[in-house]
Coordinates of C-alpha atoms in Angstrom, one line a residue:
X103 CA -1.3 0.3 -18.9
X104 CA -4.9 0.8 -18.8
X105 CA -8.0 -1.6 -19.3
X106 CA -10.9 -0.1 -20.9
X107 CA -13.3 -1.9 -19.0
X108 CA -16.1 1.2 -17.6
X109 CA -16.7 0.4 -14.1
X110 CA -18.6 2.4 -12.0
X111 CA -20.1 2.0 -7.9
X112 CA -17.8 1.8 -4.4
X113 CA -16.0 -1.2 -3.9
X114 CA -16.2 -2.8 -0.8
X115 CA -12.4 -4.8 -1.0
X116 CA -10.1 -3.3 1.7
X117 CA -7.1 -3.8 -0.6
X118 CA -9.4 -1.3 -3.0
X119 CA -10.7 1.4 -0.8
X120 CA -9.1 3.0 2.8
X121 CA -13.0 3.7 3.5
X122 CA -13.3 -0.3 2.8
X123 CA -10.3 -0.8 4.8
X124 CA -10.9 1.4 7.9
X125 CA -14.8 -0.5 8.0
X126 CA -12.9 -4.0 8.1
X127 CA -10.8 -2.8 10.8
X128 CA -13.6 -1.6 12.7
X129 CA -15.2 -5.1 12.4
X130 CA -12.4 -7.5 12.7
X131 CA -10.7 -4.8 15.6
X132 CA -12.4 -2.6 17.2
X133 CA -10.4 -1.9 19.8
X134 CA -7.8 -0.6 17.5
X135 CA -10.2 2.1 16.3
X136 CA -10.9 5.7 18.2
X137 CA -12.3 8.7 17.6
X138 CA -11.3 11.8 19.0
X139 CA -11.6 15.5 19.2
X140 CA -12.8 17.9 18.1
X141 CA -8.7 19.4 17.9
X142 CA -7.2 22.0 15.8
X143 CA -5.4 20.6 12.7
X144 CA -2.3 22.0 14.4
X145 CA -2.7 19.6 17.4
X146 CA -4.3 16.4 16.0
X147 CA -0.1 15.2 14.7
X148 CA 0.8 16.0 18.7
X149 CA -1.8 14.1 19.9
X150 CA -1.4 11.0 17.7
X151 CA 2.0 11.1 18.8
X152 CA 1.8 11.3 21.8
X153 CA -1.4 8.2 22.3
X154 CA -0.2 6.0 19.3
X155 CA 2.8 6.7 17.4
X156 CA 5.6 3.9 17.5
X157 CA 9.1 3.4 16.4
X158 CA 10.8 6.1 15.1
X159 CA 8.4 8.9 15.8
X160 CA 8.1 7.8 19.9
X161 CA 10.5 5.2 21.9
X162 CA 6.8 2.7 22.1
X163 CA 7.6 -0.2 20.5
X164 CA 4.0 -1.1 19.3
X165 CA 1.6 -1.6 16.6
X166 CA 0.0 2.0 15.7
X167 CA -4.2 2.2 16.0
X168 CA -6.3 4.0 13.7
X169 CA -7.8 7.2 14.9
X170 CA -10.3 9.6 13.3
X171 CA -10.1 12.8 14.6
X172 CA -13.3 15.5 14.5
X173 CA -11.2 19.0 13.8
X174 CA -12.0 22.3 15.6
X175 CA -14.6 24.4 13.3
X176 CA -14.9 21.8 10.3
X177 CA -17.9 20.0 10.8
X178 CA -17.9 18.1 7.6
X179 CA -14.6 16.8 7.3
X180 CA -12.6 14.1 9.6
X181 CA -8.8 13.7 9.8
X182 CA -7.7 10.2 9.4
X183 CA -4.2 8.8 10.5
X184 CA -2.4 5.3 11.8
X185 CA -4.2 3.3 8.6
X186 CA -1.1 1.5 7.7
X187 CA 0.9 1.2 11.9
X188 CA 0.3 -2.3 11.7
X189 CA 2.0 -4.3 9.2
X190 CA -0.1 -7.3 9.9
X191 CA -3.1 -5.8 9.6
X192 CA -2.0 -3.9 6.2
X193 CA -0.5 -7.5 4.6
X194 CA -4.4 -8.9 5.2
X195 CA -5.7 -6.2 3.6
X196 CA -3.3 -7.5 0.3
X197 CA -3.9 -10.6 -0.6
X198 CA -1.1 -11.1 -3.1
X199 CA 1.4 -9.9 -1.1
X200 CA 3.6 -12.9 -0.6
X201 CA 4.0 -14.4 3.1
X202 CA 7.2 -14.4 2.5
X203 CA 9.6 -12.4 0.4
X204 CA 11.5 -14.9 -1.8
X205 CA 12.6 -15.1 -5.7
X206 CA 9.5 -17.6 -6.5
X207 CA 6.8 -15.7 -4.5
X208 CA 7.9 -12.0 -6.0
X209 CA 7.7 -13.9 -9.7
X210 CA 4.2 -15.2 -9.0
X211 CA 3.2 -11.6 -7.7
X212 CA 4.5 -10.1 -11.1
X213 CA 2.9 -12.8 -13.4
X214 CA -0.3 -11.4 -11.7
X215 CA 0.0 -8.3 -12.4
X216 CA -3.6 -6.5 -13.2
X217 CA -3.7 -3.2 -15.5
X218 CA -6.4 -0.5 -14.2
X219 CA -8.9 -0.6 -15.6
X220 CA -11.2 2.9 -16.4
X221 CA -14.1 3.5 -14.6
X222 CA -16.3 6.6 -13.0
X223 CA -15.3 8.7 -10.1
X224 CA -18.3 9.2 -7.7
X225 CA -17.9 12.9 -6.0
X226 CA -18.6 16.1 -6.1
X227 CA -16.9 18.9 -7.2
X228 CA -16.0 21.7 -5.0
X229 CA -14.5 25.3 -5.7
X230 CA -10.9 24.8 -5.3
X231 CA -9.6 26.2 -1.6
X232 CA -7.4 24.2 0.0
X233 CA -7.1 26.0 3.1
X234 CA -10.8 24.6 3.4
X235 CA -8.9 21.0 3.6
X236 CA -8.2 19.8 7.3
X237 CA -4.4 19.9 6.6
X238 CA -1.5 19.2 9.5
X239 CA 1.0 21.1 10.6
X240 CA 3.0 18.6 12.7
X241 CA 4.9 20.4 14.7
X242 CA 5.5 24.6 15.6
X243 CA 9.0 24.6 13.7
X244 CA 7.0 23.7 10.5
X245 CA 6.6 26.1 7.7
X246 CA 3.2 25.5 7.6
X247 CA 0.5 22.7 7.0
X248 CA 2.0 19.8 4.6
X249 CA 0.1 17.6 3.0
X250 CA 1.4 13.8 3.9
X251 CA 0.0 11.0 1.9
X252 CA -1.2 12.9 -1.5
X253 CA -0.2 10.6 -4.3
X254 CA 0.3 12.2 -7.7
X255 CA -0.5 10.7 -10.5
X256 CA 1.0 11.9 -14.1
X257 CA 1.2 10.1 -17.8
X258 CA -1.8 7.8 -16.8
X259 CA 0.0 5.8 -14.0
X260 CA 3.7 6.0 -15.1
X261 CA 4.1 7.9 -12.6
X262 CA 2.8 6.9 -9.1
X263 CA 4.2 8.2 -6.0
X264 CA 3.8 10.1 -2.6
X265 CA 5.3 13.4 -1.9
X266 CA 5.1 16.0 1.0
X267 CA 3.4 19.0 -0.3
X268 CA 3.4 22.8 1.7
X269 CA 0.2 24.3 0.9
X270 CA 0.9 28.1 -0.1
X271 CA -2.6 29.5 -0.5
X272 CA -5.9 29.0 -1.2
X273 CA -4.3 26.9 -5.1
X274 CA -1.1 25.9 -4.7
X275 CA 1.3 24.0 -3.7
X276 CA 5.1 23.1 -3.2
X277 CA 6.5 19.6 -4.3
X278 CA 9.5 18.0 -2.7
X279 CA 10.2 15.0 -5.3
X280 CA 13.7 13.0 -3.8
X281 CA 16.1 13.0 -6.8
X282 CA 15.9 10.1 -9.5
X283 CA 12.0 9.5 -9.1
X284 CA 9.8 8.8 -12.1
X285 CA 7.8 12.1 -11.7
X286 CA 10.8 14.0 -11.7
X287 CA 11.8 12.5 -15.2
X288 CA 8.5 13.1 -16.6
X289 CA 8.5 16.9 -14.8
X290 CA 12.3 17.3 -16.9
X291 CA 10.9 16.3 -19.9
X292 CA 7.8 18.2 -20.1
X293 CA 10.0 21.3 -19.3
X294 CA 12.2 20.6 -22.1
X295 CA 9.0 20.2 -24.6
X296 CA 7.8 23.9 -22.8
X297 CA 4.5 21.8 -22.0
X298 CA 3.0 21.4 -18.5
X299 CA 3.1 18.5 -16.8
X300 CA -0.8 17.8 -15.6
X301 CA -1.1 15.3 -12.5
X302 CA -3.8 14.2 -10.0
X303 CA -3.5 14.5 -6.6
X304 CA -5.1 11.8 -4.8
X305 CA -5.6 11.5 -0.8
X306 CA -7.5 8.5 1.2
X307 CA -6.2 6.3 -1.8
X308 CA -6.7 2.0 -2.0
X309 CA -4.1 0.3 0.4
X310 CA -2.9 -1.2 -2.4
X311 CA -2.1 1.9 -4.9
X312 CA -0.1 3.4 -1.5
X313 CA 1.9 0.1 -1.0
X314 CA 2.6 0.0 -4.3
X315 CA 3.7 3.3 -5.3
X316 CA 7.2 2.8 -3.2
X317 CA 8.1 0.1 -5.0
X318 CA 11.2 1.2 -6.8
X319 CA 10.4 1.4 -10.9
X320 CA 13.7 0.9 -11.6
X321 CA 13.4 -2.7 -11.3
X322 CA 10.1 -3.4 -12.6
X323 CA 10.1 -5.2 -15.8
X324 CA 9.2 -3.8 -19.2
X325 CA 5.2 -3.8 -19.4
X326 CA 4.2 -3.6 -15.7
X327 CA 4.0 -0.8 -13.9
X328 CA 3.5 0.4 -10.6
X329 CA -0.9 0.1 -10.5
X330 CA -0.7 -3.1 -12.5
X331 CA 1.3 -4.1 -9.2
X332 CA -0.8 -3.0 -7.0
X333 CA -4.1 -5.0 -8.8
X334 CA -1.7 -8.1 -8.2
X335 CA -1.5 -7.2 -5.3
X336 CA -5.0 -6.5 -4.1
X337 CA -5.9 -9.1 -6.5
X338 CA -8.1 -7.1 -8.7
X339 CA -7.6 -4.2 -10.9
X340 CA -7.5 -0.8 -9.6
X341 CA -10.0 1.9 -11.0
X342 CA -9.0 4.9 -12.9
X343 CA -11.4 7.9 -13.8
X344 CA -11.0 10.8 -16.0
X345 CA -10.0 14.1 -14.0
X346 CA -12.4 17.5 -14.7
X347 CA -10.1 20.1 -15.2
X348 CA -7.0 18.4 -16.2
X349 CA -6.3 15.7 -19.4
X350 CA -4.8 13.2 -16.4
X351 CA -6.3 10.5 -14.6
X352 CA -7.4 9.6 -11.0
X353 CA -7.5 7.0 -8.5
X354 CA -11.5 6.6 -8.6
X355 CA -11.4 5.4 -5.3
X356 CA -9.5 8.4 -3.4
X357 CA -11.5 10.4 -1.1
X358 CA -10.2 13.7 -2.1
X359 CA -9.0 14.4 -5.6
X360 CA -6.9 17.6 -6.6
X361 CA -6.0 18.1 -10.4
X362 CA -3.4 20.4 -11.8
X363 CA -0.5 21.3 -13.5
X364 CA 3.4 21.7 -13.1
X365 CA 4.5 24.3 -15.5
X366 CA 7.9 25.8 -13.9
X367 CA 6.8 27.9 -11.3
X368 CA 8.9 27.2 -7.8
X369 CA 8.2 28.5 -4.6
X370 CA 10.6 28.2 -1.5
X371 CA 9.5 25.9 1.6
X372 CA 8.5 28.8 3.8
X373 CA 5.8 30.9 4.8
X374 CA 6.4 34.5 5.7
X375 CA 9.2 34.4 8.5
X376 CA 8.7 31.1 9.2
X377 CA 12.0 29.5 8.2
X378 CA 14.2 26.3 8.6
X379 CA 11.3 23.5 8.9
X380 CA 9.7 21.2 7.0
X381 CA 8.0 18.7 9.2
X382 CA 9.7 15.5 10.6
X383 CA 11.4 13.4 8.8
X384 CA 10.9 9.3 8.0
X385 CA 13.6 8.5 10.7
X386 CA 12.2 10.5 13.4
X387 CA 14.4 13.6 13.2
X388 CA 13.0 17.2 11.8
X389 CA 13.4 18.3 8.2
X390 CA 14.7 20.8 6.4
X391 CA 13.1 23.0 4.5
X392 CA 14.0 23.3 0.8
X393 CA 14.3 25.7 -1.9
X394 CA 13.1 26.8 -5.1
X395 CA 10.6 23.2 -5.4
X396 CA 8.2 22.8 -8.2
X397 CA 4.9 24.1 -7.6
X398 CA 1.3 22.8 -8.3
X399 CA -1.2 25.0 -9.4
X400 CA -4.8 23.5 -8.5
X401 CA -7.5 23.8 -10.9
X402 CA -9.9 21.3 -9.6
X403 CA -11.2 19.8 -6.4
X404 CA -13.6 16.8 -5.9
X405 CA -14.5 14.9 -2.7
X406 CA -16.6 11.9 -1.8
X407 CA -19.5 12.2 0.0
X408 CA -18.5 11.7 3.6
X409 CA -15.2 12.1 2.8
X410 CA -11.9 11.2 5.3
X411 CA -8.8 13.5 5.0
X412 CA -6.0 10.8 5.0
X413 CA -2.7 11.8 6.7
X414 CA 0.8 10.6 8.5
X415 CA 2.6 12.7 11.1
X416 CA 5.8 12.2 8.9
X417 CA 7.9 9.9 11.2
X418 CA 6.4 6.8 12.9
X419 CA 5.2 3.1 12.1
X420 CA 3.0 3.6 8.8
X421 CA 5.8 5.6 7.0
X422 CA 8.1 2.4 8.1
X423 CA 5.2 -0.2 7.5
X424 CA 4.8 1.2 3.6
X425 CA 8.2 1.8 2.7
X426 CA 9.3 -2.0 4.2
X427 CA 6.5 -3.4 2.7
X428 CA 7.6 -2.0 -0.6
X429 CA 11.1 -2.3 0.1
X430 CA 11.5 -5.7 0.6
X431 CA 9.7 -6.1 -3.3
X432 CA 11.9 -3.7 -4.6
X433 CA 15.0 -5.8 -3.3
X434 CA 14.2 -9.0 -4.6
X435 CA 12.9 -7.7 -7.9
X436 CA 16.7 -6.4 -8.2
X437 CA 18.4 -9.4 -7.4
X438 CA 19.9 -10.6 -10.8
X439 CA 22.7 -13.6 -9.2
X440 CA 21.7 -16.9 -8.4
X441 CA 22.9 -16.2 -4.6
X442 CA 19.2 -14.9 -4.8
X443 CA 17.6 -18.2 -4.9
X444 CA 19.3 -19.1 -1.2
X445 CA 16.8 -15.8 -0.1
X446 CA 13.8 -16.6 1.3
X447 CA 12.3 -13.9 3.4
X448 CA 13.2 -10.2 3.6
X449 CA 11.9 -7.5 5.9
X450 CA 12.7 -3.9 6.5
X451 CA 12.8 -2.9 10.1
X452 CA 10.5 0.1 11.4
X453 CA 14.0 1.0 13.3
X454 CA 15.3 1.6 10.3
X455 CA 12.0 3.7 9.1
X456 CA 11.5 1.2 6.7
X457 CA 14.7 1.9 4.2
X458 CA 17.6 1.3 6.2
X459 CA 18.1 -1.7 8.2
X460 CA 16.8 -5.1 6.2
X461 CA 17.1 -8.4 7.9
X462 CA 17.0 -11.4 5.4
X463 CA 17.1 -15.1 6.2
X464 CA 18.8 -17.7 3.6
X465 CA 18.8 -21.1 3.2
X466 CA 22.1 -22.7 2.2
X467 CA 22.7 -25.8 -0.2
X468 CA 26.1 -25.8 0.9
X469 CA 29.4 -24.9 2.3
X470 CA 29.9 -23.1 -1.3
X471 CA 26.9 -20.9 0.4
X472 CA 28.9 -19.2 2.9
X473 CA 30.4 -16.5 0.9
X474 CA 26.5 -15.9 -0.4
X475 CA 25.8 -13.0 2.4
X476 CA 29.4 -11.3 1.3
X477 CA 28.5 -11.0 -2.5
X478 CA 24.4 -10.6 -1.9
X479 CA 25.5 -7.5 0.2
X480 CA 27.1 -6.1 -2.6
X481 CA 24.8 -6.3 -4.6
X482 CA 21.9 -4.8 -2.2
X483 CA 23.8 -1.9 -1.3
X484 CA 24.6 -1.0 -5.3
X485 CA 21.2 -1.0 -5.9
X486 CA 19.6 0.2 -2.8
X487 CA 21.2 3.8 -1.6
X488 CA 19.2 4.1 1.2
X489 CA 19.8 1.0 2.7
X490 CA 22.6 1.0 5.9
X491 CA 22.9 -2.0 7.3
X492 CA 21.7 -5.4 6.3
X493 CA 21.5 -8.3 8.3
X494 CA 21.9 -12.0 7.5
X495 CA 20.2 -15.3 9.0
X496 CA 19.3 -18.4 8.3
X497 CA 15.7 -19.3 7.2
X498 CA 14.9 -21.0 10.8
X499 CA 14.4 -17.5 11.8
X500 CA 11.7 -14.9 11.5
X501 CA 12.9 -11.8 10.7
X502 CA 10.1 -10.2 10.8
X503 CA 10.8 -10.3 14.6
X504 CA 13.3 -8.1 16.2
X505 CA 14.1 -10.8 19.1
X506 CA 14.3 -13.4 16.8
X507 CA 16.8 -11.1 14.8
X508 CA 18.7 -10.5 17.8
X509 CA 18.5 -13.4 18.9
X510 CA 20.8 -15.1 15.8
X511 CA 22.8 -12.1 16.3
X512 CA 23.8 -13.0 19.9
X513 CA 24.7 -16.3 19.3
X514 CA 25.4 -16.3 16.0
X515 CA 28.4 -14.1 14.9
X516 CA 31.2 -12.7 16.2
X517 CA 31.2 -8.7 15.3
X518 CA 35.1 -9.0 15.0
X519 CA 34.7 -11.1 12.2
X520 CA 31.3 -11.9 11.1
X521 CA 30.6 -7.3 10.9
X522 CA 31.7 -6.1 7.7
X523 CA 31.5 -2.3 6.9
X524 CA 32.0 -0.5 3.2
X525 CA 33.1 2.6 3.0
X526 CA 33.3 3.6 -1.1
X527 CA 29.2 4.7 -0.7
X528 CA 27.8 8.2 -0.3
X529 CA 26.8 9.5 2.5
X530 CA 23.2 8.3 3.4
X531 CA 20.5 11.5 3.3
X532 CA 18.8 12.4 6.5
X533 CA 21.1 10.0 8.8
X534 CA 22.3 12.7 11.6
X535 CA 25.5 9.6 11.9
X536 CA 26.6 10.7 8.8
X537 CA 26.9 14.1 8.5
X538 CA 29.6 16.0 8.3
X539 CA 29.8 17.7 11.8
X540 CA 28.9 14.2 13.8
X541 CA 31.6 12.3 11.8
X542 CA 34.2 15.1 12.8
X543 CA 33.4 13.8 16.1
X544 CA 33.2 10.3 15.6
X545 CA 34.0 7.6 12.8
X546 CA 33.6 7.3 9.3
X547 CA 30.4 7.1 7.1
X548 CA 29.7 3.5 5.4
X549 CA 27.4 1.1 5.1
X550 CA 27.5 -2.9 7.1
X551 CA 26.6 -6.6 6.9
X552 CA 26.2 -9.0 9.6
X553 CA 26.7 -12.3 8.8
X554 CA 24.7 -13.9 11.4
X555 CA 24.3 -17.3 9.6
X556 CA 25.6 -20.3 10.8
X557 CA 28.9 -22.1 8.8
X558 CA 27.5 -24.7 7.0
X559 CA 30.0 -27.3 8.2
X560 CA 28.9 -27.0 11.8
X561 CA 25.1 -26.6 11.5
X562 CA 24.3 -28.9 14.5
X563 CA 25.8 -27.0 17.0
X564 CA 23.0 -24.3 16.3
X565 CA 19.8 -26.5 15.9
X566 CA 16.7 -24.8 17.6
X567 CA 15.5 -26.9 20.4
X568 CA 11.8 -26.2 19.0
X569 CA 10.9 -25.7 15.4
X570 CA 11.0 -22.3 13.9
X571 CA 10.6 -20.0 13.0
X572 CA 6.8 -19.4 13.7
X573 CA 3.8 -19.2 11.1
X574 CA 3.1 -15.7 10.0
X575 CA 0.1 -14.8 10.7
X576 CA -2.3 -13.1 7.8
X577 CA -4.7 -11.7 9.4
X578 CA -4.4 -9.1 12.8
X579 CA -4.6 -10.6 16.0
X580 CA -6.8 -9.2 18.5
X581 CA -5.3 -6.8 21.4
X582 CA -6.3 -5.9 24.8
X583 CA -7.2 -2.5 25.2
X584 CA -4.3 -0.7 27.0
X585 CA -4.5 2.9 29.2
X586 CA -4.5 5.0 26.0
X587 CA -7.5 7.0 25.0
X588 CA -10.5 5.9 22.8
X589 CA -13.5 7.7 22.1

């Protein structure tokens, strides 16, 4: 749904704006901003791996820093990646996004839900080339340069998600949409009316709209949809704009905009001889490449003045910190039993890469609350296919932190008993433990509970000596500079 309320002029809201974002980081943190370079756009994902990437993209189990990176022989155009490594930093960017992830908090978040509102997109347009664009190439076994954080846009907003795309010359592109995603329905049905489908691709977008658009739609409810989310979110509207080439709309706030059209045409994910790559995967492990994908035809360019090409190296902390983020909404908006009132916190683990290990902490009424974890496991693993392992606490604990996670799993279950594994779901997608030639060598595919809650009968054997579990914080705390590179 869209407001017609004409807005016009930058906004200066973080949650709004990654330029807005990046300038409050740079105020509140400096030391968690660097610039670097000038290196070529085939080195600049190496290099961020190497200096700041965390968990799964490097074994450094940190927050990731923002970097802007000057590339070789573009003097205009920076490269900007790490944005969203910190989840702390990204949740004080979003001021509606609940401190924690309970029934209540998610309900409050939908019953502010803000429709975008239409406004006017200040850039300037530019003859479409996008070999002119600073895009990576992550890695040698790539195909080729992929863009990693363009978010296309189709029906107005209906459709609102981020997809890898291979650029294939100077206009177009190759799309690799995961199966059952809303701008794979809308792609279907335009091809069955023989109309093309026109979409906006939008790079640099608000922290909000990128948060937002991996919530699941599934579980939305009628009326809302994934940018009225995100204006409850960053609690204002987002701002739409009319495209130039294309009858489709844009984020007005993105940095770069591409418009254009899906009409049939596929394209393998190679270039030349350069087979078997994609780039790396969310979990930390290369891709494949993929064949016969949709293809965009560009028709239309425009960029902000001073404009910031947005990117992720494909694995590390920012794919994890969006999808978690996301993920943990998208988990309680499914929850239809009333074992989901005993929830009170969920969070995603960047282990994981954000999808596949959740931790959620419960508060029981009652021994009748015992068998909650058994049923609400169920229940998550029906309606979440990605999701591998989930594991229960009690709300005394923060589980948002790994120790604290480990912690009640040391000393409270018993694997032999308290470990339950299902083994009637598919195989899980991009998990190396769960293809075919590793479970020839070893086990069986499924997918696990921990029930690392305490029996409600003997609750004061386990009582923390201190109070806990610990007040998140909103805002990022400030770091010491460490021995890695700055400017």
């Amino acid at each position: 749904m869209i407001r017609n309320e004409p807005r016009s002029g930058a906004t200066t809201t973080p949650a709004l704006s990654m330029r807005s974002a990046v300038a409050a980081l740079r105020r509140a943190n400096p030391e968690r901003y660097h610039e670097r370079g000038p290196l070529g756009s085939g080195d600049i994902a190496a290099d961020y791996a190497r200096w700041y990437a965390g968990v799964p993209a490097t074994s450094r189990a940190a927050a990731e820093d923002v970097v802007r990176y000057r590339v070789t022989g573009r003097d205009e155009t920076r490269v900007l990646l790490g944005l969203y490594g910190d989840a702390a930093r990204v949740r004080a960017w979003l001021p509606g996004y609940p401190d924690r992830v309970g029934r209540a908090a998610v309900r409050r978040l939908l019953g502010a839900a803000r429709p975008a509102v239409l406004g006017v997109r200040q850039a300037e347009r530019r003859p479409v080339d996008l070999t002119a664009l600073p895009v990576l190439q992550a890695t040698d076994r790539d195909a080729g340069a992929f863009l990693t954080t363009g978010m296309v846009l189709a029906d107005d907003g209906a459709a609102l998600s981020v997809h890898r795309m291979l650029v294939l010359d100077r206009e177009r592109l190759t799309l690799w949409m995961v199966p059952g995603r809303t701008l794979g329905h809308r792609y279907a049905e335009a091809q069955r009316a023989g109309r093309r489908l026109p979409v906006s691709i939008n790079v640099g977008v608000p922290p909000a709209a990128m948060v937002a658009s991996a919530l699941n739609a599934r579980f939305l409810p009628s009326g809302v949809d994934k940018l009225a989310v995100a204006g409850a979110l960053a609690g204002a509207p987002l701002t739409l704009a009319d495209a130039v080439t294309q009858p489709v709309r844009a984020l007005a706030e993105s940095e770069i905009v591409l418009e254009g059209y899906l009409d049939g045409a596929t394209a393998d994910e190679t270039l030349g001889d350069r087979l078997g790559g994609s780039l790396p995967e969310f979990l930390g492990y290369h891709g494949s490449a993929q064949a016969a994908l949709p293809v965009i035809t560009v028709t239309g360019m425009t960029v902000r003045d001073q404009a910031v090409y947005q990117a992720m190296i494909g694995p590390g902390r920012e794919q994890s910190v969006v999808l978690g983020l996301a993920g943990a909404l998208s988990v309680q908006l499914a929850g239809r039993s009333r074992d989901w009132n005993l929830v009170r916190d969920l969070h995603f683990s960047p282990a994981g890469g954000g999808m596949l290990t959740l931790a959620v902490s419960l508060r029981k009424t009652g021994p009748g609350s015992d068998a909650a974890p058994a049923r609400l496991a169920r229940e998550l693993f029906d309606a979440h296919p990605f999701a591998k392992l989930v594991i229960f606490t009690d709300d005394d604990v923060d589980v948002s932190t790994p120790e604290d996670v480990l912690w009640a799993l040391s000393t409270r279950s018993n694997l032999s008993s308290d470990c339950v594994t299902f083994d009637d779901y598919p195989r899980l997608p991009m998990d190396p433990s769960q293809t075919s030639a590793w479970l020839a060598e070893r086990g069986h595919p499924g997918r696990s509970y921990v029930d690392a809650t305490v029996p409600y009968r003997v609750r004061h054997l386990a009582e923390r000596a201190f109070a806990g579990p610990s007040v998140r914080r909103r805002r990022p705390v400030r770091h010491t500079p460490d021995s890695r590179p700055g400017s």
